[in-house]
Amino acid sequence: ACTLVAAGLCRGDAFDREEVAAWLALVTDGACTTDQVLDTAERIREVLGFRLHRPTAYTFLRRYLRWTGWSEESFSLANYLIEIAVTTGLACVFSPQAVAAAAAVLSHQYSAQGVVVPHMPRWKNKLLRCARLDVERELAPCTSELAQLHANQHSGATQFVNQKYSWSRFHGVALIVPNLPFNAQFYARYLEAEWMP
C-alpha cells in the first residue's frame, strides 16, 4: 500500500492504480487482496497527507553508501537489512537515518562471506560525519538491534523478504549466514575507533 501511495497512484489513473495494486497483492504471496491494498493506500494517504514526502531509510542509505563505498552485493545486503527492519517494526523505533547508517555499517562486515566492499579510507568517519547521529544513543543501539534481527530472521525462509533476497538478482544475500550480533557498546567502540571530527 505504501508503494502505491509513494508512486502517487492513489488519485491517478484508475487502470494504473488497480494494476499496481494487483501486482502488490500478488508479490505479498496472498497476504492481502487488491482491494485491501487499495483501501490501505487510501487510509495512509488520508492520515499522512502532506507528510508523505519525507526521506526514507533507503534515501539515506544511498547517500551513506556513496560516502562509505559499496558494491552491488553490499548494496543488496544493506537493502535487505532495511527491509527486514521495516517489516518487523524496528524502523518505527529508530529514525530512518539510524536504520540506514546501521545497515551501511553491517554491510561492511561480510567480506568473509563474499560481500566485498571496495576499500574506502576512513569510511566510518565519513559515515559519522554524513549521518550526524549520536553514536552511543542512536547508531550503536540500532546497529546492535539490526544485527540481532538479521540473525533472528535468517531462518525465516517463509517470509517474502527472505525469499526475495534469496534471488540471484539480489545476490542471494538472504542466504548469507549472519555474523554473531554484538551489543551496542561493541558497535560504539567499533565506530569511534578512528573518529576524528
mmCIF file of C-alpha atoms in Angstrom, residues 13-161:
data_model
loop_
_atom_site.group_PDB
_atom_site.id
_atom_site.type_symbol
_atom_site.label_atom_id
_atom_site.label_comp_id
_atom_site.label_asym_id
_atom_site.label_seq_id
_atom_site.Cartn_x
_atom_site.Cartn_y
_atom_site.Cartn_z
ATOM 1 C CA ASP A 13 -5.457 6.817 -13.459
ATOM 2 C CA ALA A 14 -7.782 4.090 -12.128
ATOM 3 C CA PHE A 15 -6.343 1.482 -14.509
ATOM 4 C CA ASP A 16 -2.751 2.108 -13.361
ATOM 5 C CA ARG A 17 -3.822 2.180 -9.720
ATOM 6 C CA GLU A 18 -5.679 -1.150 -9.996
ATOM 7 C CA GLU A 19 -2.870 -2.770 -11.994
ATOM 8 C CA VAL A 20 -0.181 -1.780 -9.477
ATOM 9 C CA ALA A 21 -2.416 -2.782 -6.544
ATOM 10 C CA ALA A 22 -2.987 -6.201 -8.133
ATOM 11 C CA TRP A 23 0.758 -6.652 -8.610
ATOM 12 C CA LEU A 24 1.431 -5.610 -4.997
ATOM 13 C CA ALA A 25 -1.170 -8.098 -3.758
ATOM 14 C CA LEU A 26 0.497 -10.785 -5.861
ATOM 15 C CA VAL A 27 4.014 -10.167 -4.510
ATOM 16 C CA THR A 28 2.782 -10.434 -0.923
ATOM 17 C CA ASP A 29 2.162 -14.098 -1.664
ATOM 18 C CA GLY A 30 -1.529 -13.888 -0.795
ATOM 19 C CA ALA A 31 -1.120 -11.885 2.422
ATOM 20 C CA CYS A 32 -3.612 -9.324 1.111
ATOM 21 C CA THR A 33 -6.041 -8.733 -1.741
ATOM 22 C CA THR A 34 -6.071 -5.987 -4.345
ATOM 23 C CA ASP A 35 -8.958 -4.277 -2.548
ATOM 24 C CA GLN A 36 -7.086 -4.395 0.758
ATOM 25 C CA VAL A 37 -4.055 -2.755 -0.873
ATOM 26 C CA LEU A 38 -6.260 -0.007 -2.347
ATOM 27 C CA ASP A 39 -8.123 0.596 0.944
ATOM 28 C CA THR A 40 -4.911 0.685 2.974
ATOM 29 C CA ALA A 41 -3.274 3.050 0.488
ATOM 30 C CA GLU A 42 -6.195 5.441 0.785
ATOM 31 C CA ARG A 43 -6.065 5.327 4.609
ATOM 32 C CA ILE A 44 -2.311 6.014 4.539
ATOM 33 C CA ARG A 45 -2.813 8.974 2.218
ATOM 34 C CA GLU A 46 -5.578 10.380 4.445
ATOM 35 C CA VAL A 47 -3.560 10.013 7.663
ATOM 36 C CA LEU A 48 -0.213 11.244 6.352
ATOM 37 C CA GLY A 49 -1.452 13.863 3.928
ATOM 38 C CA PHE A 50 1.301 16.368 3.147
ATOM 39 C CA ARG A 51 3.854 14.467 5.280
ATOM 40 C CA LEU A 52 4.171 11.803 2.593
ATOM 41 C CA HIS A 53 7.333 13.248 1.105
ATOM 42 C CA ARG A 54 9.887 12.573 3.828
ATOM 43 C CA PRO A 55 13.217 10.871 3.198
ATOM 44 C CA THR A 56 13.185 7.151 3.884
ATOM 45 C CA ALA A 57 15.891 4.865 5.198
ATOM 46 C CA TYR A 58 16.504 3.883 1.587
ATOM 47 C CA THR A 59 17.142 7.530 0.629
ATOM 48 C CA PHE A 60 19.652 7.901 3.455
ATOM 49 C CA LEU A 61 21.269 4.547 2.637
ATOM 50 C CA ARG A 62 22.094 5.625 -0.911
ATOM 51 C CA ARG A 63 23.700 8.796 0.441
ATOM 52 C CA TYR A 64 25.711 6.940 3.092
ATOM 53 C CA LEU A 65 26.952 4.252 0.723
ATOM 54 C CA ARG A 66 28.197 6.884 -1.714
ATOM 55 C CA TRP A 67 30.364 8.217 1.132
ATOM 56 C CA THR A 68 31.479 4.879 2.553
ATOM 57 C CA GLY A 69 31.913 2.726 -0.540
ATOM 58 C CA TRP A 70 29.725 -0.057 -1.841
ATOM 59 C CA SER A 71 29.441 -2.943 -4.244
ATOM 60 C CA GLU A 72 26.318 -4.438 -5.779
ATOM 61 C CA GLU A 73 26.424 -7.181 -3.149
ATOM 62 C CA SER A 74 26.822 -4.780 -0.206
ATOM 63 C CA PHE A 75 24.032 -2.598 -1.615
ATOM 64 C CA SER A 76 21.728 -5.640 -1.799
ATOM 65 C CA LEU A 77 22.686 -6.687 1.745
ATOM 66 C CA ALA A 78 22.067 -3.196 3.128
ATOM 67 C CA ASN A 79 18.690 -3.025 1.351
ATOM 68 C CA TYR A 80 17.777 -6.441 2.738
ATOM 69 C CA LEU A 81 18.636 -5.261 6.259
ATOM 70 C CA ILE A 82 16.486 -2.153 5.811
ATOM 71 C CA GLU A 83 13.566 -4.206 4.532
ATOM 72 C CA ILE A 84 13.658 -6.588 7.493
ATOM 73 C CA ALA A 85 13.873 -3.542 9.796
ATOM 74 C CA VAL A 86 10.776 -2.089 8.143
ATOM 75 C CA THR A 87 8.766 -5.326 8.067
ATOM 76 C CA THR A 88 9.452 -6.125 11.723
ATOM 77 C CA GLY A 89 8.851 -2.644 13.141
ATOM 78 C CA LEU A 90 12.456 -1.774 14.014
ATOM 79 C CA ALA A 91 12.198 1.168 11.623
ATOM 80 C CA CYS A 92 9.494 2.609 13.899
ATOM 81 C CA VAL A 93 11.831 2.522 16.902
ATOM 82 C CA PHE A 94 14.790 4.272 15.238
ATOM 83 C CA SER A 95 14.998 7.156 12.780
ATOM 84 C CA PRO A 96 15.429 6.426 9.054
ATOM 85 C CA GLN A 97 18.953 7.868 9.335
ATOM 86 C CA ALA A 98 19.868 5.430 12.120
ATOM 87 C CA VAL A 99 18.434 2.400 10.296
ATOM 88 C CA ALA A 100 20.253 3.334 7.079
ATOM 89 C CA ALA A 101 23.550 4.011 8.852
ATOM 90 C CA ALA A 102 23.275 0.726 10.779
ATOM 91 C CA ALA A 103 22.620 -1.144 7.515
ATOM 92 C CA ALA A 104 25.678 0.561 5.970
ATOM 93 C CA VAL A 105 27.839 -0.451 8.954
ATOM 94 C CA LEU A 106 26.683 -4.068 8.859
ATOM 95 C CA SER A 107 27.051 -4.314 5.074
ATOM 96 C CA HIS A 108 30.775 -3.610 5.535
ATOM 97 C CA GLN A 109 31.202 -6.617 7.824
ATOM 98 C CA TYR A 110 30.551 -9.521 5.479
ATOM 99 C CA SER A 111 33.663 -9.713 3.305
ATOM 100 C CA ALA A 112 34.405 -13.229 4.607
ATOM 101 C CA GLN A 113 31.033 -14.305 3.203
ATOM 102 C CA GLY A 114 31.688 -12.764 -0.216
ATOM 103 C CA VAL A 115 30.188 -9.307 0.262
ATOM 104 C CA VAL A 116 33.234 -7.319 -0.730
ATOM 105 C CA VAL A 117 33.199 -3.538 -0.459
ATOM 106 C CA PRO A 118 35.888 -1.506 -2.225
ATOM 107 C CA HIS A 119 38.371 -0.029 0.215
ATOM 108 C CA MET A 120 37.370 3.464 1.279
ATOM 109 C CA PRO A 121 39.836 5.090 3.683
ATOM 110 C CA ARG A 122 38.231 6.278 6.923
ATOM 111 C CA TRP A 123 34.764 5.171 5.831
ATOM 112 C CA LYS A 124 33.481 5.122 9.411
ATOM 113 C CA ASN A 125 34.497 8.769 9.882
ATOM 114 C CA LYS A 126 32.751 9.695 6.646
ATOM 115 C CA LEU A 127 29.607 7.872 7.740
ATOM 116 C CA LEU A 128 29.542 9.547 11.153
ATOM 117 C CA ARG A 129 30.022 12.997 9.615
ATOM 118 C CA CYS A 130 27.354 12.425 6.993
ATOM 119 C CA ALA A 131 24.789 10.782 9.299
ATOM 120 C CA ARG A 132 25.203 13.182 12.236
ATOM 121 C CA LEU A 133 23.856 10.629 14.707
ATOM 122 C CA ASP A 134 24.695 10.193 18.368
ATOM 123 C CA VAL A 135 26.769 7.013 18.236
ATOM 124 C CA GLU A 136 26.079 5.802 21.775
ATOM 125 C CA ARG A 137 22.364 6.659 21.924
ATOM 126 C CA GLU A 138 21.250 6.067 18.331
ATOM 127 C CA LEU A 139 23.634 4.410 15.905
ATOM 128 C CA ALA A 140 25.257 1.751 18.111
ATOM 129 C CA PRO A 141 21.950 0.545 19.645
ATOM 130 C CA CYS A 142 20.291 0.480 16.222
ATOM 131 C CA THR A 143 23.222 -1.440 14.716
ATOM 132 C CA SER A 144 23.116 -3.949 17.559
ATOM 133 C CA GLU A 145 19.366 -4.484 17.224
ATOM 134 C CA LEU A 146 19.577 -4.742 13.434
ATOM 135 C CA ALA A 147 22.366 -7.329 13.717
ATOM 136 C CA GLN A 148 20.239 -9.324 16.186
ATOM 137 C CA LEU A 149 17.225 -9.005 13.920
ATOM 138 C CA HIS A 150 19.291 -10.229 10.975
ATOM 139 C CA ALA A 151 20.396 -13.276 12.975
ATOM 140 C CA ASN A 152 16.800 -13.996 14.033
ATOM 141 C CA GLN A 153 15.348 -13.516 10.536
ATOM 142 C CA HIS A 154 17.856 -15.788 8.829
ATOM 143 C CA SER A 155 15.792 -18.908 9.458
ATOM 144 C CA GLY A 156 12.536 -17.266 8.342
ATOM 145 C CA ALA A 157 12.613 -18.758 4.857
ATOM 146 C CA THR A 158 8.839 -18.425 4.507
ATOM 147 C CA GLN A 159 8.926 -14.640 4.781
ATOM 148 C CA PHE A 160 8.703 -12.857 1.452
ATOM 149 C CA VAL A 161 11.645 -10.541 2.198
#
